Amino acid sequence: MSALLRATGVGKRFGGLSALGEVSFSIPQGAIYGLIGPNGAGKTTFFNLLTGIYTPDEGGFEFDGAPLPGAPHAVCARGIARTFQNIRLFASMTALENVMVGRHVRTRAGLFSAIFRPGSERAEERAIRARALELLDFVGIAHRAQEVSRHLSYGDQRRLEVARALATEPRLLALDEPAAGMNSTETAALGVLLQKIRAKGVTILLIEHDVKLVMGLCDRVAVLEYGRLIAEGPPEQVQHDPRVIEAYLGAEAGA
Amino acid sequence: MKLRPLLFGLALVAVLALPFLTDLALGRSWVRLLDFALLYAMLALGLNIVVGYAGLLDLGYVAFYAVGAYLYAMLASPHIGMHLPLWVLLPGGALLAAAFGALLGAPTLGLRGDYLAIVTMGFGEIIRIFLRNLNVTNGPAGIDLIDPIQLGNFSFSATHRLFGLVIPGIYNYYFLFLGLTVLIVLMSRRLEGSRIGRAWAAIREDEIAARAMGLNTKNLKLLAFAMGATFGGISGVLFAGFQGFVSPESFTMNESVMILCMVVLGGMGHLNGVLLGAILLAILPEAFRPLAQLQQQTFGEVYLDPASLRMLLFAVALIAVMILRPEGLWPSPVRKRELHASEEDNASTPDADPAPGGAA
């Protein structure tokens, strides 16, 4: 499998604090790739660098053979979509509208077609709506399409974020702790959904605390601690890495 | 559902008959007030694009009104001797205001909330101070003898007769402004439900998420500033032709605040609400005028200067509305639900982190 995303020596400092340094790894095309590590290890910082919200101080990313652009919207246009650790939906818009916004980057209608509504604009709007409904159905919340998104249950909000991200037609879907706050049934259902997404040809990068989910789902795993990459490889190998055990359980347990 | 067309027909008749009835009941100065109310409605609808749809707090919006007004004043008056017609100056004013909108919007793109409000306020003042100090705009004296609005041979300021009805100039302006207001409402409504309108709403709701979803927020914000300014420019052109005189004093920050109040009081982002807010706030200060006489009759003496009393009551009314109905007098259903929701399920809704991914 060829690499879809290659991170090379990525580093970021906040003032004097080095949040992330010398992080390099490759995500193979079609993989479910896990990024784990204790709280504050720099996982979300990595996401923000990847999606253009922060600019790396060192290193950079290569996506599908070419360097990634700097601006978030351009990153999204290149085919990387994300969800957020602390759910960031468009809260007072309906579930359907949220997903329709996701179609923005793949559609064209501008100001003038909005005002004059030529046939092309109406056709595009119909297509946007149809695709959004399809995606809501895909993640299993089609029946809540007209619900204001802040009124959805926590699990449904997470699913809606996934649907909205999928609407941008990503080749890499980056999920920031999608199972946070879910019970075990919901987490299992999420695992099924991620497999379904991968089956559609979308590569997945997953930040997760739920080690069971990561180990059961991911093809490869990278482990961060204090902003440094301490292990990388297939889950069963990483699981037995002494540095990983130490990072998760503390120095004494590892000694 | 036969009720809808019937109601629509009734409303149409009422709106068309309004200047005649107002004139009969209250006198001609009230028809003039209606004309101004419609000008304000256009301004409020324009500001609603920026504040209501895209969520960008603009405190210098009156600058675009000034741009439109001065364009007409300078190019359709003896001031420099040019008398261009409305069909040139109305689109011209719209375009020029749009350009100013983008120009003033560009440096503010990285700003949000309070900071954006302060910078836009500064821009509004800069425009006014330029108008006051430039020779080409005739400084503080302003420009007078501006041509009345004329389309072909039809002069809006002249009295016309139609089917035996006498229609004075002030009525003509009412119908012109009404037509354009309706046009602006239709444009706003279409924008609101379009791909661009959804993108604006997304930026208003959560800018970080909007960017991550592939929205070019810079361009979309500029578009909102330009589009909102367009309506301001149109309103300005009409104001200059209607009033026949412009001076920098018509474009103070008070005006910007007043327009913002119309939007917020009526119901941000909701067209009916914004219209209601504009018309109410344009008319209320006049409606309070008789109170000065009442004061004299009651107390035999004028304790409070009538103008101050008027504004005092006006302010009290504003405060009362904002306390009792924070969502505005006529909010959009979504916003109303949202406000109720935030009271009920604040605890169960995860709060968005204001800093971009502050947690690692």
XYZ file of C-alpha atoms in Angstrom:
615
model
C 0.000 0.000 0.000
C 1.299 3.464 -0.842
C 1.316 6.275 1.698
C -1.601 8.695 1.489
C -0.242 11.037 4.139
C 3.355 11.481 5.158
C 4.297 13.612 8.170
C 7.975 14.585 8.162
C 9.640 16.014 11.262
C 6.530 17.942 12.276
C 7.079 20.271 15.234
C 5.178 23.073 16.970
C 6.112 25.360 19.851
C 3.820 27.540 21.918
C 6.059 30.214 23.394
C 8.884 28.292 25.046
C 6.885 25.086 25.252
C 7.530 22.491 22.593
C 4.114 20.929 22.089
C 5.217 18.629 19.322
C 8.624 17.752 17.889
C 10.111 15.583 15.168
C 6.945 13.633 14.530
C 7.263 11.518 11.398
C 5.028 8.720 10.194
C 3.102 7.631 7.126
C -0.502 6.623 6.807
C -1.051 3.971 4.150
C -3.857 4.393 1.660
C -7.036 2.701 2.890
C -5.880 2.172 6.463
C -7.517 2.902 9.768
C -4.632 4.554 11.558
C -4.668 5.206 15.289
C -2.967 8.083 17.068
C -2.879 7.520 20.819
C -1.126 8.908 23.850
C -1.818 10.234 27.344
C -3.606 13.564 27.866
C -1.522 16.486 26.712
C 0.684 14.342 24.485
C 0.036 16.585 21.485
C -2.544 14.559 19.581
C -4.975 17.407 18.988
C -2.088 19.765 18.236
C -1.086 17.302 15.539
C -4.635 17.410 14.142
C -4.652 21.188 14.135
C -1.333 21.238 12.281
C -2.555 18.682 9.765
C -5.795 20.556 9.036
C -4.127 23.954 8.743
C -5.538 25.532 11.899
C -1.931 25.880 13.146
C 1.179 26.279 11.000
C 4.006 23.879 11.852
C 7.271 25.467 13.061
C 9.232 22.550 11.650
C 8.595 19.901 9.055
C 5.425 19.436 7.111
C 2.948 17.116 5.458
C 2.803 15.457 2.108
C -0.634 14.344 0.984
C -0.980 12.063 -1.992
C 2.486 13.010 -3.208
C 2.261 16.817 -2.897
C 2.757 19.177 0.061
C -0.389 20.278 1.885
C -1.517 23.896 1.525
C -1.606 26.091 4.622
C -5.206 27.258 4.885
C -7.826 24.981 6.497
C -10.319 25.387 3.659
C -7.662 24.481 1.097
C -6.673 21.419 3.120
C -10.305 20.374 3.102
C -10.539 20.936 -0.644
C -7.504 18.667 -1.092
C -9.436 15.890 0.633
C -8.858 15.939 4.383
C -11.899 16.357 6.608
C -12.025 16.268 10.375
C -14.239 16.113 13.417
C -13.574 17.816 16.725
C -12.859 16.463 20.178
C -15.371 18.855 21.720
C -18.038 18.586 18.986
C -18.270 21.735 16.881
C -21.541 21.534 15.023
C -23.406 24.534 13.650
C -25.587 24.378 16.719
C -28.760 26.191 15.699
C -28.869 24.733 12.202
C -30.683 21.469 11.524
C -28.819 18.197 11.086
C -29.561 18.339 7.373
C -28.261 21.897 7.043
C -25.065 20.940 8.847
C -24.346 18.251 6.276
C -25.389 20.574 3.420
C -22.705 23.018 4.573
C -20.233 20.168 4.153
C -21.139 20.037 0.453
C -20.028 23.657 0.024
C -16.489 22.804 -0.976
C -17.662 20.477 -3.779
C -20.322 22.807 -5.207
C -20.236 26.098 -7.074
C -23.311 28.327 -6.869
C -22.296 31.907 -6.086
C -24.031 35.133 -5.159
C -25.647 35.772 -8.510
C -27.043 32.309 -8.969
C -28.352 32.538 -5.407
C -30.294 35.673 -6.329
C -31.413 34.771 -9.846
C -31.811 31.026 -9.279
C -31.083 29.671 -12.726
C -31.842 26.008 -13.418
C -28.252 25.040 -12.675
C -28.529 26.468 -9.164
C -31.801 24.667 -8.429
C -30.390 21.396 -9.720
C -27.294 21.835 -7.582
C -29.389 22.576 -4.484
C -31.442 19.434 -5.094
C -28.250 17.402 -5.445
C -26.799 18.899 -2.255
C -29.937 18.041 -0.319
C -30.156 14.524 -1.746
C -26.510 13.793 -0.971
C -26.855 15.214 2.550
C -29.873 12.998 3.237
C -27.986 10.019 1.878
C -25.098 10.701 4.260
C -27.410 11.142 7.235
C -28.855 7.775 6.328
C -25.354 6.316 5.986
C -24.429 7.301 9.545
C -27.866 6.215 10.760
C -29.585 9.466 11.735
C -31.755 10.147 8.675
C -34.840 10.287 10.890
C -33.393 13.306 12.718
C -32.644 15.328 9.579
C -34.933 18.225 10.493
C -33.867 18.349 14.137
C -31.836 21.345 15.316
C -28.401 19.839 15.817
C -27.953 20.954 19.424
C -31.051 18.938 20.327
C -29.557 15.681 19.109
C -28.247 13.173 21.611
C -24.529 13.161 22.217
C -23.928 10.052 20.131
C -26.038 11.414 17.281
C -24.096 14.681 17.376
C -20.892 12.701 16.925
C -22.464 10.835 14.006
C -23.635 14.094 12.502
C -20.098 15.466 12.660
C -18.921 12.401 10.750
C -21.658 12.862 8.139
C -20.754 16.530 7.745
C -17.084 15.636 7.295
C -17.963 12.929 4.750
C -19.990 15.477 2.780
C -16.740 17.176 1.786
C -15.728 13.947 -0.004
C -12.511 13.395 1.940
C -9.850 10.853 1.063
C -8.602 11.091 4.631
C -11.077 11.388 7.475
C -9.483 12.598 10.698
C -11.532 11.836 13.824
C -10.620 13.458 17.126
C -11.809 11.135 19.918
C -15.082 10.122 18.283
C -15.896 7.674 21.103
C -15.432 10.189 23.927
C -18.486 10.137 26.184
C -20.027 7.109 24.476
C -21.124 3.965 26.294
C -19.844 0.573 25.162
C -22.811 -0.142 22.879
C -22.400 3.191 21.136
C -18.658 2.653 20.846
C -19.194 -0.732 19.223
C -21.637 0.823 16.758
C -19.066 3.508 15.994
C -16.525 0.794 15.192
C -18.958 -0.689 12.683
C -19.525 2.740 11.120
C -15.781 3.344 10.741
C -15.384 -0.017 9.001
C -18.224 0.969 6.655
C -16.481 4.272 5.871
C -13.192 2.514 5.191
C -14.994 0.098 2.893
C -15.965 3.143 0.799
C -12.277 3.794 0.196
C -11.786 6.537 2.781
C -8.597 6.361 4.845
C -9.152 7.101 8.540
C -6.904 8.768 11.094
C -8.257 8.200 14.560
C -7.314 9.889 17.826
C -8.735 7.787 20.602
C -8.486 7.134 24.309
C -10.445 3.912 24.184
C -7.514 1.517 23.786
C -9.821 -1.431 23.150
C -11.427 0.357 20.207
C -8.063 1.361 18.770
C -6.499 -2.062 19.143
C -9.504 -3.807 17.627
C -9.951 -1.426 14.724
C -6.646 0.065 13.633
C -4.181 -1.376 11.157
C -1.367 0.702 12.544
C -0.917 2.873 15.601
C 1.346 5.795 16.478
C 1.924 6.676 20.127
C 2.745 10.191 21.297
C 4.097 11.205 24.695
C 5.107 14.762 25.624
C 4.969 15.721 21.966
C 7.328 13.000 20.810
C 6.575 9.872 18.827
C 7.556 6.953 21.090
C 6.244 4.004 19.103
C 4.732 3.218 15.743
C 3.564 -0.028 14.182
C 0.809 -2.632 14.161
C -1.303 -2.569 17.351
C -0.142 -5.902 18.772
C 3.479 -4.762 18.505
C 2.847 -1.315 19.988
C 0.823 -2.826 22.804
C 3.872 -4.694 24.080
C 6.349 -1.860 23.621
C 7.858 -1.144 27.082
C 7.896 2.623 26.451
C 4.204 2.609 25.662
C 3.386 0.616 28.772
C 5.466 3.045 30.787
C 3.780 6.058 29.260
C 0.327 4.718 30.035
C 0.903 3.098 33.388
C 3.726 5.222 34.828
C 7.435 4.588 35.352
C 7.079 2.282 38.354
C 4.803 -0.150 36.582
C 7.211 -0.239 33.689
C 10.264 -0.783 35.899
C -55.056 26.732 2.078
C -57.003 29.454 0.330
C -56.299 31.800 3.209
C -52.760 32.662 2.133
C -53.469 34.371 -1.198
C -56.383 36.185 0.423
C -54.196 37.486 3.239
C -51.527 38.419 0.758
C -54.063 40.376 -1.314
C -55.334 42.192 1.756
C -51.816 43.059 2.852
C -51.020 44.367 -0.617
C -54.062 46.628 -0.643
C -53.255 47.852 2.866
C -49.666 48.650 1.977
C -50.681 50.487 -1.206
C -53.392 52.460 0.569
C -51.176 53.292 3.517
C -49.883 56.711 2.357
C -53.403 57.869 1.496
C -54.824 56.740 4.814
C -51.881 58.090 6.794
C -52.215 61.447 5.084
C -55.929 61.591 5.905
C -55.539 60.491 9.490
C -52.271 62.034 10.601
C -51.143 64.500 7.966
C -48.487 64.717 5.337
C -45.488 64.807 7.651
C -46.357 61.249 8.639
C -46.203 60.129 5.013
C -42.732 61.564 4.916
C -41.981 59.534 8.004
C -43.184 56.407 6.196
C -40.756 57.185 3.381
C -37.940 57.414 5.880
C -39.091 54.221 7.566
C -38.683 52.423 4.232
C -35.205 53.878 3.728
C -34.315 52.591 7.184
C -35.865 49.238 6.339
C -33.462 48.919 3.394
C -30.546 49.863 5.625
C -31.586 47.389 8.300
C -31.982 44.635 5.705
C -28.489 45.364 4.453
C -26.983 45.325 7.914
C -28.930 42.134 8.599
C -26.830 40.378 5.942
C -23.657 41.288 7.800
C -24.849 40.974 11.409
C -27.784 38.590 11.160
C -26.583 36.164 8.516
C -22.797 36.215 8.768
C -22.650 37.208 12.450
C -20.178 40.077 11.965
C -20.836 42.979 14.308
C -20.593 46.140 12.205
C -20.890 49.500 13.968
C -19.901 51.625 10.993
C -22.612 50.584 8.596
C -23.855 54.127 8.013
C -20.673 54.717 5.978
C -22.219 52.844 3.042
C -25.391 54.920 3.306
C -23.115 57.974 3.118
C -21.233 56.622 0.106
C -24.478 56.131 -1.839
C -25.902 59.474 -0.756
C -22.785 61.462 -1.632
C -22.397 59.723 -4.975
C -25.883 60.859 -5.960
C -25.426 64.280 -4.373
C -22.220 64.967 -6.275
C -23.229 63.590 -9.657
C -26.815 64.823 -9.758
C -26.652 68.429 -8.562
C -25.181 71.797 -9.577
C -22.279 70.985 -7.211
C -19.976 69.986 -10.063
C -22.606 70.507 -12.700
C -23.330 66.898 -13.551
C -26.880 65.577 -13.656
C -26.663 61.843 -14.151
C -29.946 59.917 -14.086
C -31.074 57.484 -11.414
C -30.695 54.424 -13.594
C -26.968 55.155 -13.728
C -26.523 56.294 -10.158
C -28.578 53.618 -8.404
C -26.464 50.700 -9.708
C -23.421 52.961 -9.448
C -24.119 53.676 -5.793
C -24.721 49.989 -5.131
C -21.429 49.013 -6.771
C -19.408 51.769 -5.131
C -20.812 50.879 -1.722
C -20.033 47.197 -2.377
C -16.451 48.151 -3.204
C -16.235 50.161 0.024
C -17.758 47.230 1.880
C -15.036 44.899 0.651
C -12.375 47.551 1.234
C -13.456 48.201 4.811
C -14.047 44.512 5.418
C -10.618 43.363 4.245
C -8.541 44.563 7.213
C -11.087 43.229 9.720
C -11.140 39.626 8.531
C -9.084 38.291 11.399
C -11.142 40.127 14.018
C -14.190 38.973 15.883
C -16.776 40.307 18.278
C -15.773 43.397 20.246
C -12.631 44.039 18.234
C -14.491 43.898 14.951
C -17.106 46.291 16.327
C -14.450 48.818 17.347
C -12.648 48.722 14.004
C -15.842 49.043 11.962
C -16.915 51.926 14.194
C -13.619 53.606 13.359
C -14.230 53.145 9.656
C -17.654 54.689 9.922
C -16.150 57.743 11.582
C -13.304 57.960 9.064
C -15.773 58.176 6.184
C -17.790 60.868 7.955
C -14.673 62.886 8.787
C -13.469 62.659 5.203
C -16.836 63.924 3.965
C -16.600 66.770 6.450
C -13.109 67.840 5.493
C -12.817 67.258 1.768
C -13.411 70.127 -0.633
C -14.947 67.895 -3.232
C -17.785 67.019 -0.836
C -18.175 70.663 0.190
C -17.111 69.981 3.772
C -19.470 70.490 6.710
C -21.870 72.601 4.634
C -22.829 69.544 2.616
C -24.401 69.565 -0.815
C -27.819 70.998 -1.585
C -30.064 71.551 -4.597
C -29.740 67.863 -5.380
C -31.886 66.742 -8.317
C -35.096 65.028 -7.312
C -35.306 61.442 -8.432
C -36.438 61.168 -12.020
C -36.941 58.136 -14.247
C -37.311 59.109 -17.912
C -39.872 61.888 -17.869
C -41.400 60.823 -14.602
C -40.349 63.095 -11.788
C -40.930 61.570 -8.390
C -41.176 64.910 -6.632
C -43.973 66.193 -8.854
C -47.678 65.609 -8.239
C -49.252 63.165 -10.644
C -52.781 62.112 -11.382
C -53.800 58.513 -11.880
C -57.436 57.495 -12.474
C -58.577 60.697 -10.802
C -56.357 60.054 -7.766
C -54.027 62.874 -6.817
C -50.613 61.439 -6.013
C -48.200 63.958 -4.540
C -44.435 63.502 -4.758
C -44.150 62.201 -1.281
C -46.435 59.302 -2.256
C -44.375 58.581 -5.365
C -41.306 58.165 -3.223
C -43.228 55.870 -0.923
C -44.096 53.577 -3.823
C -40.558 53.671 -5.203
C -39.025 52.858 -1.821
C -41.642 50.197 -1.207
C -40.825 48.509 -4.519
C -37.116 48.499 -3.795
C -37.648 47.289 -0.228
C -39.681 44.368 -1.549
C -36.907 43.630 -4.049
C -34.306 43.670 -1.275
C -36.470 41.400 0.884
C -36.740 38.921 -1.978
C -33.005 39.023 -2.599
C -32.294 38.545 1.107
C -34.666 35.616 1.302
C -33.048 33.895 -1.663
C -29.581 34.528 -0.280
C -30.578 33.138 3.088
C -31.645 29.801 1.636
C -28.744 29.454 -0.772
C -25.352 27.787 -0.637
C -23.824 31.162 0.234
C -26.422 31.840 2.930
C -25.765 28.477 4.564
C -22.039 29.199 4.491
C -22.646 32.571 6.210
C -24.752 30.867 8.862
C -22.011 28.289 9.406
C -19.444 31.053 9.939
C -21.796 32.728 12.402
C -22.276 29.487 14.311
C -18.661 28.299 14.465
C -15.928 29.826 12.391
C -13.281 27.191 13.142
C -15.594 24.369 12.130
C -16.638 26.320 9.044
C -13.028 26.643 7.923
C -12.374 22.983 8.578
C -15.395 22.133 6.407
C -13.753 23.844 3.464
C -15.368 27.281 3.665
C -13.137 30.101 2.539
C -14.214 32.315 5.385
C -12.227 35.335 4.193
C -13.965 35.495 0.839
C -17.349 34.709 2.340
C -17.012 37.485 4.909
C -15.955 39.967 2.249
C -18.965 38.889 0.234
C -21.225 39.533 3.223
C -19.707 42.980 3.802
C -20.052 43.849 0.116
C -23.598 42.522 -0.183
C -24.753 44.321 2.955
C -23.069 47.525 1.807
C -24.868 47.296 -1.547
C -28.253 47.741 0.117
C -26.850 50.596 2.195
C -25.597 52.291 -0.973
C -28.966 51.938 -2.677
C -30.704 53.420 0.337
C -28.185 56.287 0.362
C -28.762 57.175 -3.289
C -32.517 57.294 -2.678
C -32.061 59.345 0.481
C -30.039 62.028 -1.331
C -32.615 62.333 -4.130
C -35.519 62.343 -1.701
C -34.063 64.809 0.787
C -32.432 67.104 -1.784
C -29.673 67.870 0.676
C -26.894 65.875 2.306
C -24.364 66.803 4.956
C -21.936 64.777 7.051
C -24.222 65.205 10.064
C -26.683 62.723 8.576
C -24.111 59.957 8.869
C -22.997 59.942 12.484
C -22.337 56.915 14.602
C -25.756 57.400 16.165
C -27.246 56.350 12.854
C -25.133 53.185 12.759
C -26.236 52.327 16.270
C -29.846 53.042 15.394
C -29.712 50.692 12.390
C -28.101 48.011 14.528
C -30.865 48.471 17.108
C -33.464 47.934 14.379
C -31.850 44.633 13.431
C -31.397 43.393 16.980
C -34.715 44.625 18.338
C -36.677 43.167 15.450
C -34.965 39.789 15.424
C -31.520 39.271 13.983
C -31.430 37.161 10.852
C -35.210 37.122 10.439
C -36.539 39.272 7.612
C -39.988 39.970 9.074
C -38.416 40.889 12.383
C -35.858 43.210 10.831
C -38.586 44.976 8.852
C -40.707 45.368 11.962
C -37.733 46.676 13.932
C -36.825 49.206 11.254
C -40.339 50.552 10.885
C -40.983 50.718 14.625
C -37.742 52.482 15.457
C -38.108 54.898 12.579
C -41.589 55.884 13.708
C -41.400 55.636 17.507
C -39.449 58.857 18.119
C -42.136 60.754 16.210
C -44.906 58.916 17.971
C -43.511 60.135 21.284
C -43.654 63.755 20.132
C -47.134 64.528 21.524
C -45.802 63.597 24.958
C -44.142 66.996 25.194
C -47.555 68.668 24.910
C -48.955 66.218 27.389
C -46.225 67.250 29.797
C -47.117 70.889 29.436
C -50.811 70.226 29.894
C -50.266 68.060 32.946
C -47.653 70.090 34.769
C -48.267 73.488 33.236
C -44.589 73.767 32.583
C -41.948 72.015 30.453
C -39.529 70.341 32.832
C -37.848 68.078 30.360
C -36.730 69.248 26.984
C -39.129 67.485 24.555
C -36.346 66.097 22.392
C -34.568 64.570 25.374
C -37.817 63.211 26.775
C -38.530 61.556 23.462
C -35.142 59.893 23.352
C -35.380 58.917 26.998
C -38.656 57.080 26.438
C -37.256 55.571 23.302
C -34.278 54.239 25.237
C -36.528 52.870 27.973
C -38.616 51.095 25.343
C -35.474 49.582 23.822
C -34.193 48.357 27.170
C -37.565 46.906 28.061
C -37.766 44.941 24.827
C -34.260 43.602 25.178
C -34.899 42.444 28.745
C -38.314 40.930 28.065
C -37.596 39.526 24.608
C -33.859 39.102 24.102
C -34.471 37.193 20.859
C -36.162 40.266 19.349
C -39.787 41.178 18.748
C -40.255 38.769 15.862
C -37.438 36.224 15.900
C -36.895 33.400 13.457
C -38.314 30.111 14.739
C -34.835 28.587 14.914
C -33.427 31.396 17.018
C -36.378 31.299 19.369
C -35.965 27.561 19.854
C -32.265 28.076 20.359
C -32.840 30.578 23.141
C -35.268 28.287 24.884
C -32.948 25.349 24.410
C -30.030 27.137 25.998
C -32.139 27.629 29.108
C -33.192 23.980 29.272
C -30.293 21.838 28.230
C -27.229 23.924 28.808
C -25.825 21.149 30.925
C -26.214 18.399 28.354
C -24.827 20.404 25.452
C -21.065 20.269 25.198
C -19.614 23.747 25.168
C -17.516 24.675 22.198
C -13.933 25.503 23.048
C -13.336 29.150 22.087
C -9.639 28.647 21.451
C -8.791 26.611 18.359
C -8.000 23.197 19.704
C -6.431 24.533 22.872
C -6.474 21.084 24.407
C -4.070 18.499 23.137
